[in-house]
Coordinates of C-alpha atoms in Angstrom, one line a residue:
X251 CA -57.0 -15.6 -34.9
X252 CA -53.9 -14.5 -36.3
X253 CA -55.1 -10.8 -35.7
X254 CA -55.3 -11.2 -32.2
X255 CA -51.6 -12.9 -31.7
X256 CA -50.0 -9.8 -33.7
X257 CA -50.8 -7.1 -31.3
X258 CA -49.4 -8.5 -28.6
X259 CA -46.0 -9.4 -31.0
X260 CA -46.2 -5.8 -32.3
X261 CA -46.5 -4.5 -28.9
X262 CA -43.7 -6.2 -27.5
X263 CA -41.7 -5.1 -30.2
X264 CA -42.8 -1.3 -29.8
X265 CA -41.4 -1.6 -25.7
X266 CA -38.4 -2.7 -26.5
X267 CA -37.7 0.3 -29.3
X268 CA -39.1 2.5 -27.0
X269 CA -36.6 0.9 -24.0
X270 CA -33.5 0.7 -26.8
X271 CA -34.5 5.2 -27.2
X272 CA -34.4 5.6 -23.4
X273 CA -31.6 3.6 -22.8
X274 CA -29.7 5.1 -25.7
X275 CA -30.7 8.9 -24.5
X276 CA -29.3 8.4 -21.0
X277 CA -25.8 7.5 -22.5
X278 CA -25.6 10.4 -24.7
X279 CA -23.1 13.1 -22.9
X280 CA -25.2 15.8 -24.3
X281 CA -28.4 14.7 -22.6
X282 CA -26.6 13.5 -19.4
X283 CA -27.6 16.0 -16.4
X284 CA -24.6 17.7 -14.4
X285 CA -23.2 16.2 -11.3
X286 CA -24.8 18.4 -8.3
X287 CA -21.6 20.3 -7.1
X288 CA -19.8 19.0 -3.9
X289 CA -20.7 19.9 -0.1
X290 CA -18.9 21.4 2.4
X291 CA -18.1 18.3 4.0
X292 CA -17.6 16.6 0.3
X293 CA -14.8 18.8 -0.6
X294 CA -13.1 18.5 2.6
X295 CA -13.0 14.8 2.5
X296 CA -11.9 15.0 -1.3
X297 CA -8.7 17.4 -0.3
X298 CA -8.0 15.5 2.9
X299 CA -7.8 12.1 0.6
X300 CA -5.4 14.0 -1.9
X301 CA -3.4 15.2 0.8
X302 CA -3.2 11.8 2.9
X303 CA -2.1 10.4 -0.6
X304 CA 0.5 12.8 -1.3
X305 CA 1.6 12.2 2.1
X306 CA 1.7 8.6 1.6
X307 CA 0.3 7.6 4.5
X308 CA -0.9 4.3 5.3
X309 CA -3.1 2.2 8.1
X310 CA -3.3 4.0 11.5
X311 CA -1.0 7.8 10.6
X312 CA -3.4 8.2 7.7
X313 CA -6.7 7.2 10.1
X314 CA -5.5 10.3 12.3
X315 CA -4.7 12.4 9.7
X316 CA -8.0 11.9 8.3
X317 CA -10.1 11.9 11.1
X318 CA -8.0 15.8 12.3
X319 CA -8.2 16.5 8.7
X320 CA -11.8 16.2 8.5
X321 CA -12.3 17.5 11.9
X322 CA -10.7 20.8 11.3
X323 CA -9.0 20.9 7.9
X324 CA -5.4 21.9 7.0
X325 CA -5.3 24.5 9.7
X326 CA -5.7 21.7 12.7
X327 CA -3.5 19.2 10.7
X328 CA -0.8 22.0 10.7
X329 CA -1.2 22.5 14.6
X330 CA -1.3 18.9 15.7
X331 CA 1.9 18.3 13.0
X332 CA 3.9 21.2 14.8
X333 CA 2.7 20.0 18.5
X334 CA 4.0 16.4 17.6
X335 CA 7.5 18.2 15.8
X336 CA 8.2 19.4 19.7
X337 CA 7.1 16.5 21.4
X338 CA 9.8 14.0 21.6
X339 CA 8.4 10.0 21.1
X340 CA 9.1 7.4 23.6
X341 CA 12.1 6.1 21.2
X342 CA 13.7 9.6 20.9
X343 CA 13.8 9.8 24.9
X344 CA 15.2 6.3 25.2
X345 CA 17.9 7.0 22.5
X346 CA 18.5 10.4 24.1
X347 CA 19.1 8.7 27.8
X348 CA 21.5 5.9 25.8
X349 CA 23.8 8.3 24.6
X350 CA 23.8 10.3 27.5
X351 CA 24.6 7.3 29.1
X352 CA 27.0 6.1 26.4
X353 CA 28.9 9.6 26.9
X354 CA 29.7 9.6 30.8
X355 CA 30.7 6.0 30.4
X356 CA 33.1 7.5 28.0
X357 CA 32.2 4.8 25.2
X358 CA 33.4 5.6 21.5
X359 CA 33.3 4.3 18.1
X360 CA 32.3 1.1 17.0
X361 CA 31.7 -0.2 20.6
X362 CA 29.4 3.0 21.4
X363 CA 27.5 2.2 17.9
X364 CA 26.5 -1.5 19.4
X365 CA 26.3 0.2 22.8
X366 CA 23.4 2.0 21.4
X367 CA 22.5 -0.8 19.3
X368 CA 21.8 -2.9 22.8
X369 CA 20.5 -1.0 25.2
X370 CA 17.7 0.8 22.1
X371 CA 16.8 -2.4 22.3
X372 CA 16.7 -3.0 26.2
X373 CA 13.8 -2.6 28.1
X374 CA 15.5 -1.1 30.9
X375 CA 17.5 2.1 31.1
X376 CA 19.9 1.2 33.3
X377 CA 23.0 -0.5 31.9
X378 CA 25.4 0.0 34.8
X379 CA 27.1 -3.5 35.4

């Protein structure tokens, strides 16, 4: 009887040297296989992250950035970045009407500076009293 229960002991013991070989291959760097290179689509989301990071940008500029980015690469990114640079925002216009209104009320210095200050902050564009 002590026959039979030393095959399945040696068996056991020849899996797990065989398993210790396989595992020990597939960690050696000269036996790894290479990394299939990146796809089109790969790349560009790879350069678009590197660019958004560079950038800096955070929460919903770098959503838009990426999603133009990977839309139409740097060349659409470019576009959209120059049609925004002539595009004034909302808060440019309202600053813009504020000192325009701040001039032909003839308001200077420190009381045009919280002039501003107020009405930037005012819903309403109209501040004559």
């Amino acid at each position: 009887m002590k026959i039979t229960s030393v095959v399945p002991l040696a068996l056991a013991a020849a899996f797990a040297l065989g398993s210790f070989a396989a595992t020990a291959q597939e960690s050696d760097p000269a036996t790894v296989k290479p990394a299939k290179p990146l796809g089109t689509q790969q790349q560009r989301m790879r350069t678009c992250n590197a660019e958004a990071k560079a950038q800096s940008l955070k929460g919903d500029e770098r959503k838009a950035f990426m999603s133009t980015c990977l839309k139409g690469g740097a060349k659409a990114v470019a576009a959209s970045d120059a049609a925004k640079a002539s595009e004034p925002t909302a808060a440019q216009i309202k600053r813009k009407a504020c000192s325009d209104d701040a001039k032909s009320r003839g308001i200077k210095g420190g009381e045009r500076k919280e002039f501003m200050r107020t009405c930037v902050r005012d819903d309403r564009l109209s501040h004559a009293d």
